[in-house]
């Protein structure tokens, strides 16, 4: 075995089921599970006091009733934020999730996760990995965990914690660069995660033939994506898993 025995699903719910609930929340993950989705994609980073949280942006303005940088928040301040009502009244009172609470939920629901190490501007990738990766490795079985990042330093540091047999790593790209193989080989990657409209057929063929899984983000129009499946795509990361499932069931 060269990698954990991961059974990749066709559909991975982006930031939880983010078309149905506030992104990166416990409620969004529960909604994905209720929709029959077995894997979610989430983002992890640190608050100013070092608490690991499930959050995408460098600040809280877009997805909460507060303002300010994530790096300026303590856990107690973060817990006073309402991270649900921006999405809809029925989500009022939703709290930011800690990594610990999210991992517990994923285990409870027996779901897999593609966890992005989110290295926003000013973030120390090494400190972030040191804080979050041991907890993830200790909590989730290797067949239910993929760690991905755009940040090469973060991925390189991740690999120092566990071999490729114990930890699947994914390299995130916007456009896949000419030298895409080098960063993948350097960390003994399991998967390549390209921005789907920018992926070219010749690149997909090369990635696939080199033995890497291809996880495309973020596709929300199943008919527009449909021709790509024959490129050897393993999974689509989508805000709209139910719409994708309906389309695939009828085609």
mmCIF file of C-alpha atoms in Angstrom:
data_model
loop_
_atom_site.group_PDB
_atom_site.id
_atom_site.type_symbol
_atom_site.label_atom_id
_atom_site.label_comp_id
_atom_site.label_asym_id
_atom_site.label_seq_id
_atom_site.Cartn_x
_atom_site.Cartn_y
_atom_site.Cartn_z
ATOM 1 C CA UNK A 1 0.000 0.000 0.000
ATOM 2 C CA UNK A 2 1.417 3.353 -1.030
ATOM 3 C CA UNK A 3 -1.236 5.592 0.510
ATOM 4 C CA UNK A 4 -4.029 5.244 3.056
ATOM 5 C CA UNK A 5 -6.895 3.123 1.690
ATOM 6 C CA UNK A 6 -9.073 6.136 0.907
ATOM 7 C CA UNK A 7 -12.302 5.407 -0.949
ATOM 8 C CA UNK A 8 -12.847 8.756 -2.617
ATOM 9 C CA UNK A 9 -16.482 9.710 -3.172
ATOM 10 C CA UNK A 10 -17.656 11.300 -6.407
ATOM 11 C CA UNK A 11 -18.875 14.374 -4.497
ATOM 12 C CA UNK A 12 -17.239 16.273 -1.626
ATOM 13 C CA UNK A 13 -19.265 19.061 0.004
ATOM 14 C CA UNK A 14 -17.344 22.359 -0.108
ATOM 15 C CA UNK A 15 -16.979 23.985 3.348
ATOM 16 C CA UNK A 16 -19.687 21.591 4.447
ATOM 17 C CA UNK A 17 -22.941 21.877 2.512
ATOM 18 C CA UNK A 18 -22.384 25.599 2.004
ATOM 19 C CA UNK A 19 -25.357 26.114 -0.313
ATOM 20 C CA UNK A 20 -27.666 24.871 2.437
ATOM 21 C CA UNK A 21 -26.053 26.183 5.648
ATOM 22 C CA UNK A 22 -23.388 28.682 6.800
ATOM 23 C CA UNK A 23 -20.020 27.538 5.477
ATOM 24 C CA UNK A 24 -17.468 25.729 7.666
ATOM 25 C CA UNK A 25 -19.970 25.227 10.504
ATOM 26 C CA UNK A 26 -21.073 22.117 12.354
ATOM 27 C CA UNK A 27 -24.544 22.690 10.903
ATOM 28 C CA UNK A 28 -23.149 22.694 7.349
ATOM 29 C CA UNK A 29 -21.446 19.349 7.957
ATOM 30 C CA UNK A 30 -24.612 17.877 9.440
ATOM 31 C CA UNK A 31 -26.537 19.121 6.388
ATOM 32 C CA UNK A 32 -24.034 17.388 4.094
ATOM 33 C CA UNK A 33 -24.453 14.163 6.031
ATOM 34 C CA UNK A 34 -28.250 14.421 5.860
ATOM 35 C CA UNK A 35 -27.958 14.854 2.077
ATOM 36 C CA UNK A 36 -26.063 11.564 1.853
ATOM 37 C CA UNK A 37 -22.618 13.102 1.384
ATOM 38 C CA UNK A 38 -19.780 11.103 2.963
ATOM 39 C CA UNK A 39 -16.907 13.623 2.680
ATOM 40 C CA UNK A 40 -16.610 17.365 3.274
ATOM 41 C CA UNK A 41 -13.966 19.955 2.498
ATOM 42 C CA UNK A 42 -13.140 22.392 5.320
ATOM 43 C CA UNK A 43 -10.550 25.055 6.220
ATOM 44 C CA UNK A 44 -8.511 25.261 9.417
ATOM 45 C CA UNK A 45 -6.519 28.165 10.844
ATOM 46 C CA UNK A 46 -5.639 29.705 14.196
ATOM 47 C CA UNK A 47 -7.122 32.480 16.288
ATOM 48 C CA UNK A 48 -4.806 35.020 17.864
ATOM 49 C CA UNK A 49 -4.626 32.933 21.052
ATOM 50 C CA UNK A 50 -3.624 29.812 19.104
ATOM 51 C CA UNK A 51 -7.018 28.079 19.144
ATOM 52 C CA UNK A 52 -7.565 26.084 15.920
ATOM 53 C CA UNK A 53 -10.887 26.919 14.261
ATOM 54 C CA UNK A 54 -12.745 25.931 11.104
ATOM 55 C CA UNK A 55 -12.757 29.158 9.080
ATOM 56 C CA UNK A 56 -11.830 30.301 5.587
ATOM 57 C CA UNK A 57 -11.237 34.061 5.586
ATOM 58 C CA UNK A 58 -8.494 36.067 7.260
ATOM 59 C CA UNK A 59 -11.210 38.117 8.992
ATOM 60 C CA UNK A 60 -14.741 37.570 10.252
ATOM 61 C CA UNK A 61 -16.636 40.285 8.343
ATOM 62 C CA UNK A 62 -18.128 38.169 5.542
ATOM 63 C CA UNK A 63 -19.451 35.266 7.614
ATOM 64 C CA UNK A 64 -20.356 36.735 10.998
ATOM 65 C CA UNK A 65 -21.976 39.716 12.707
ATOM 66 C CA UNK A 66 -18.545 41.014 13.738
ATOM 67 C CA UNK A 67 -15.475 42.600 12.231
ATOM 68 C CA UNK A 68 -11.736 42.200 12.625
ATOM 69 C CA UNK A 69 -8.906 39.855 11.801
ATOM 70 C CA UNK A 70 -9.039 36.247 12.928
ATOM 71 C CA UNK A 71 -5.558 36.792 14.350
ATOM 72 C CA UNK A 72 -6.926 39.459 16.723
ATOM 73 C CA UNK A 73 -9.531 37.152 18.275
ATOM 74 C CA UNK A 74 -9.400 35.003 21.370
ATOM 75 C CA UNK A 75 -11.596 31.909 21.645
ATOM 76 C CA UNK A 76 -13.909 33.618 24.145
ATOM 77 C CA UNK A 77 -14.383 36.604 21.803
ATOM 78 C CA UNK A 78 -14.902 34.323 18.802
ATOM 79 C CA UNK A 79 -17.627 32.437 20.667
ATOM 80 C CA UNK A 80 -19.601 35.658 21.072
ATOM 81 C CA UNK A 81 -19.919 35.993 17.292
ATOM 82 C CA UNK A 82 -23.040 34.893 15.449
ATOM 83 C CA UNK A 83 -21.725 33.091 12.369
ATOM 84 C CA UNK A 84 -25.131 31.969 11.096
ATOM 85 C CA UNK A 85 -27.589 34.838 10.688
ATOM 86 C CA UNK A 86 -25.716 36.319 7.693
ATOM 87 C CA UNK A 87 -26.798 33.161 5.845
ATOM 88 C CA UNK A 88 -30.376 33.039 7.087
ATOM 89 C CA UNK A 89 -32.507 33.805 10.117
ATOM 90 C CA UNK A 90 -32.940 30.158 11.052
ATOM 91 C CA UNK A 91 -29.173 29.863 11.527
ATOM 92 C CA UNK A 92 -29.002 32.743 14.027
ATOM 93 C CA UNK A 93 -26.831 31.900 17.006
ATOM 94 C CA UNK A 94 -24.546 29.476 15.165
ATOM 95 C CA UNK A 95 -21.061 29.569 16.699
ATOM 96 C CA UNK A 96 -17.648 29.300 15.087
ATOM 97 C CA UNK A 97 -16.466 25.701 15.328
ATOM 98 C CA UNK A 98 -13.234 24.695 16.997
ATOM 99 C CA UNK A 99 -11.161 22.041 15.262
ATOM 100 C CA UNK A 100 -11.790 19.782 18.248
ATOM 101 C CA UNK A 101 -15.583 20.024 17.945
ATOM 102 C CA UNK A 102 -15.472 19.478 14.184
ATOM 103 C CA UNK A 103 -13.280 16.386 14.460
ATOM 104 C CA UNK A 104 -15.645 14.967 17.077
ATOM 105 C CA UNK A 105 -18.601 15.515 14.727
ATOM 106 C CA UNK A 106 -16.790 13.952 11.766
ATOM 107 C CA UNK A 107 -16.088 10.873 13.878
ATOM 108 C CA UNK A 108 -19.651 10.755 15.159
ATOM 109 C CA UNK A 109 -20.968 10.826 11.564
ATOM 110 C CA UNK A 110 -18.110 8.641 10.251
ATOM 111 C CA UNK A 111 -17.370 11.210 7.546
ATOM 112 C CA UNK A 112 -14.153 11.869 5.669
ATOM 113 C CA UNK A 113 -12.599 15.311 5.381
ATOM 114 C CA UNK A 114 -10.350 17.146 2.981
ATOM 115 C CA UNK A 115 -8.932 19.695 5.425
ATOM 116 C CA UNK A 116 -7.236 22.686 3.857
ATOM 117 C CA UNK A 117 -4.383 24.193 5.849
ATOM 118 C CA UNK A 118 -5.450 27.784 5.234
ATOM 119 C CA UNK A 119 -2.342 29.983 5.166
ATOM 120 C CA UNK A 120 -3.715 33.502 4.894
ATOM 121 C CA UNK A 121 -1.449 36.556 4.641
ATOM 122 C CA UNK A 122 0.675 36.975 7.745
ATOM 123 C CA UNK A 123 0.039 33.420 8.929
ATOM 124 C CA UNK A 124 2.970 31.210 9.978
ATOM 125 C CA UNK A 125 2.439 27.921 8.101
ATOM 126 C CA UNK A 126 4.800 25.963 10.358
ATOM 127 C CA UNK A 127 3.100 27.081 13.576
ATOM 128 C CA UNK A 128 -0.303 26.302 12.045
ATOM 129 C CA UNK A 129 0.708 22.771 11.048
ATOM 130 C CA UNK A 130 2.411 22.149 14.410
ATOM 131 C CA UNK A 131 -0.790 23.069 16.198
ATOM 132 C CA UNK A 132 -3.422 21.318 14.069
ATOM 133 C CA UNK A 133 -1.890 18.281 12.419
ATOM 134 C CA UNK A 134 -1.087 16.170 15.516
ATOM 135 C CA UNK A 135 -4.685 16.597 16.684
ATOM 136 C CA UNK A 136 -6.060 15.503 13.318
ATOM 137 C CA UNK A 137 -3.737 12.516 13.055
ATOM 138 C CA UNK A 138 -4.654 11.427 16.583
ATOM 139 C CA UNK A 139 -8.399 11.781 16.023
ATOM 140 C CA UNK A 140 -9.217 10.649 12.478
ATOM 141 C CA UNK A 141 -8.245 7.364 10.803
ATOM 142 C CA UNK A 142 -5.952 7.852 7.789
ATOM 143 C CA UNK A 143 -8.571 6.577 5.334
ATOM 144 C CA UNK A 144 -10.869 9.486 6.278
ATOM 145 C CA UNK A 145 -8.357 12.359 6.035
ATOM 146 C CA UNK A 146 -6.737 14.316 3.221
ATOM 147 C CA UNK A 147 -4.707 17.411 4.098
ATOM 148 C CA UNK A 148 -4.390 19.973 1.308
ATOM 149 C CA UNK A 149 -2.853 23.418 0.928
ATOM 150 C CA UNK A 150 -1.676 25.985 -1.587
ATOM 151 C CA UNK A 151 1.309 26.566 0.703
ATOM 152 C CA UNK A 152 4.363 24.432 -0.079
ATOM 153 C CA UNK A 153 5.979 25.057 3.326
ATOM 154 C CA UNK A 154 2.856 23.827 5.098
ATOM 155 C CA UNK A 155 2.698 20.655 3.009
ATOM 156 C CA UNK A 156 6.418 19.948 3.403
ATOM 157 C CA UNK A 157 6.066 20.312 7.159
ATOM 158 C CA UNK A 158 2.995 18.048 7.192
ATOM 159 C CA UNK A 159 4.973 15.278 5.549
ATOM 160 C CA UNK A 160 7.524 15.392 8.393
ATOM 161 C CA UNK A 161 4.770 14.227 10.790
ATOM 162 C CA UNK A 162 3.724 11.107 8.896
ATOM 163 C CA UNK A 163 4.706 8.949 5.932
ATOM 164 C CA UNK A 164 2.653 8.771 2.751
ATOM 165 C CA UNK A 165 1.275 5.437 3.991
ATOM 166 C CA UNK A 166 -0.151 7.215 7.040
ATOM 167 C CA UNK A 167 -1.160 10.611 5.656
ATOM 168 C CA UNK A 168 -2.630 11.644 2.291
ATOM 169 C CA UNK A 169 -1.497 15.085 1.136
ATOM 170 C CA UNK A 170 -3.078 17.104 -1.662
ATOM 171 C CA UNK A 171 -1.506 19.986 -3.607
ATOM 172 C CA UNK A 172 -3.887 22.862 -4.374
ATOM 173 C CA UNK A 173 -3.426 24.793 -7.605
ATOM 174 C CA UNK A 174 -5.289 27.626 -9.273
ATOM 175 C CA UNK A 175 -3.971 27.069 -12.777
ATOM 176 C CA UNK A 176 -1.844 23.929 -12.881
ATOM 177 C CA UNK A 177 1.714 25.150 -13.556
ATOM 178 C CA UNK A 178 4.159 23.596 -16.045
ATOM 179 C CA UNK A 179 6.274 22.242 -13.191
ATOM 180 C CA UNK A 180 3.316 20.757 -11.274
ATOM 181 C CA UNK A 181 5.146 17.458 -10.772
ATOM 182 C CA UNK A 182 7.918 18.916 -8.599
ATOM 183 C CA UNK A 183 5.759 20.006 -5.624
ATOM 184 C CA UNK A 184 3.799 16.739 -5.828
ATOM 185 C CA UNK A 185 6.897 14.556 -5.847
ATOM 186 C CA UNK A 186 8.523 16.595 -3.069
ATOM 187 C CA UNK A 187 5.784 15.665 -0.588
ATOM 188 C CA UNK A 188 4.807 12.282 -2.060
ATOM 189 C CA UNK A 189 1.342 13.673 -2.725
ATOM 190 C CA UNK A 190 -1.801 11.576 -2.895
ATOM 191 C CA UNK A 191 -3.852 14.077 -4.885
ATOM 192 C CA UNK A 192 -3.869 17.220 -7.018
ATOM 193 C CA UNK A 193 -6.648 19.781 -6.450
ATOM 194 C CA UNK A 194 -7.040 22.126 -9.459
ATOM 195 C CA UNK A 195 -9.511 24.952 -10.064
ATOM 196 C CA UNK A 196 -11.757 23.063 -12.474
ATOM 197 C CA UNK A 197 -12.359 25.652 -15.255
ATOM 198 C CA UNK A 198 -8.609 26.197 -15.604
ATOM 199 C CA UNK A 199 -7.659 22.519 -15.815
ATOM 200 C CA UNK A 200 -6.685 21.399 -19.324
ATOM 201 C CA UNK A 201 -7.283 17.900 -20.661
ATOM 202 C CA UNK A 202 -3.589 17.303 -21.327
ATOM 203 C CA UNK A 203 -2.774 18.237 -17.717
ATOM 204 C CA UNK A 204 -5.475 15.962 -16.338
ATOM 205 C CA UNK A 205 -4.169 13.090 -18.457
ATOM 206 C CA UNK A 206 -0.617 13.630 -17.173
ATOM 207 C CA UNK A 207 -1.691 13.922 -13.535
ATOM 208 C CA UNK A 208 -3.867 10.838 -13.803
ATOM 209 C CA UNK A 209 -1.210 8.779 -15.588
ATOM 210 C CA UNK A 210 1.323 9.688 -12.877
ATOM 211 C CA UNK A 211 -0.986 8.042 -10.337
ATOM 212 C CA UNK A 212 -2.356 11.096 -8.545
ATOM 213 C CA UNK A 213 -6.035 11.429 -7.665
ATOM 214 C CA UNK A 214 -7.682 14.558 -9.130
ATOM 215 C CA UNK A 215 -10.085 16.504 -6.888
ATOM 216 C CA UNK A 216 -11.546 19.490 -8.765
ATOM 217 C CA UNK A 217 -12.858 22.580 -6.960
ATOM 218 C CA UNK A 218 -15.371 24.339 -6.868
ATOM 219 C CA UNK A 219 -17.851 23.031 -9.435
ATOM 220 C CA UNK A 220 -21.493 24.020 -8.954
ATOM 221 C CA UNK A 221 -22.931 23.462 -12.433
ATOM 222 C CA UNK A 222 -23.104 19.709 -13.039
ATOM 223 C CA UNK A 223 -23.951 20.042 -16.742
ATOM 224 C CA UNK A 224 -20.996 22.387 -17.372
ATOM 225 C CA UNK A 225 -18.692 19.966 -15.572
ATOM 226 C CA UNK A 226 -20.095 16.790 -17.087
ATOM 227 C CA UNK A 227 -17.607 16.372 -19.963
ATOM 228 C CA UNK A 228 -14.706 16.531 -17.464
ATOM 229 C CA UNK A 229 -15.557 13.226 -15.769
ATOM 230 C CA UNK A 230 -13.949 11.293 -18.608
ATOM 231 C CA UNK A 231 -10.685 13.093 -17.872
ATOM 232 C CA UNK A 232 -10.112 10.762 -14.940
ATOM 233 C CA UNK A 233 -11.449 13.091 -12.249
ATOM 234 C CA UNK A 234 -11.881 11.281 -8.914
ATOM 235 C CA UNK A 235 -14.000 13.818 -7.042
ATOM 236 C CA UNK A 236 -15.735 17.154 -7.411
ATOM 237 C CA UNK A 237 -15.695 19.590 -4.497
ATOM 238 C CA UNK A 238 -19.038 21.399 -4.716
ATOM 239 C CA UNK A 239 -21.320 23.770 -2.813
ATOM 240 C CA UNK A 240 -24.255 21.957 -4.445
ATOM 241 C CA UNK A 241 -23.854 18.210 -3.777
ATOM 242 C CA UNK A 242 -27.588 17.473 -3.998
ATOM 243 C CA UNK A 243 -27.890 19.183 -7.412
ATOM 244 C CA UNK A 244 -24.826 17.258 -8.641
ATOM 245 C CA UNK A 245 -26.247 13.984 -7.345
ATOM 246 C CA UNK A 246 -29.597 14.571 -9.058
ATOM 247 C CA UNK A 247 -27.855 15.337 -12.346
ATOM 248 C CA UNK A 248 -25.546 12.314 -12.164
ATOM 249 C CA UNK A 249 -28.433 10.013 -11.245
ATOM 250 C CA UNK A 250 -30.174 11.069 -14.487
ATOM 251 C CA UNK A 251 -27.150 10.876 -16.814
#
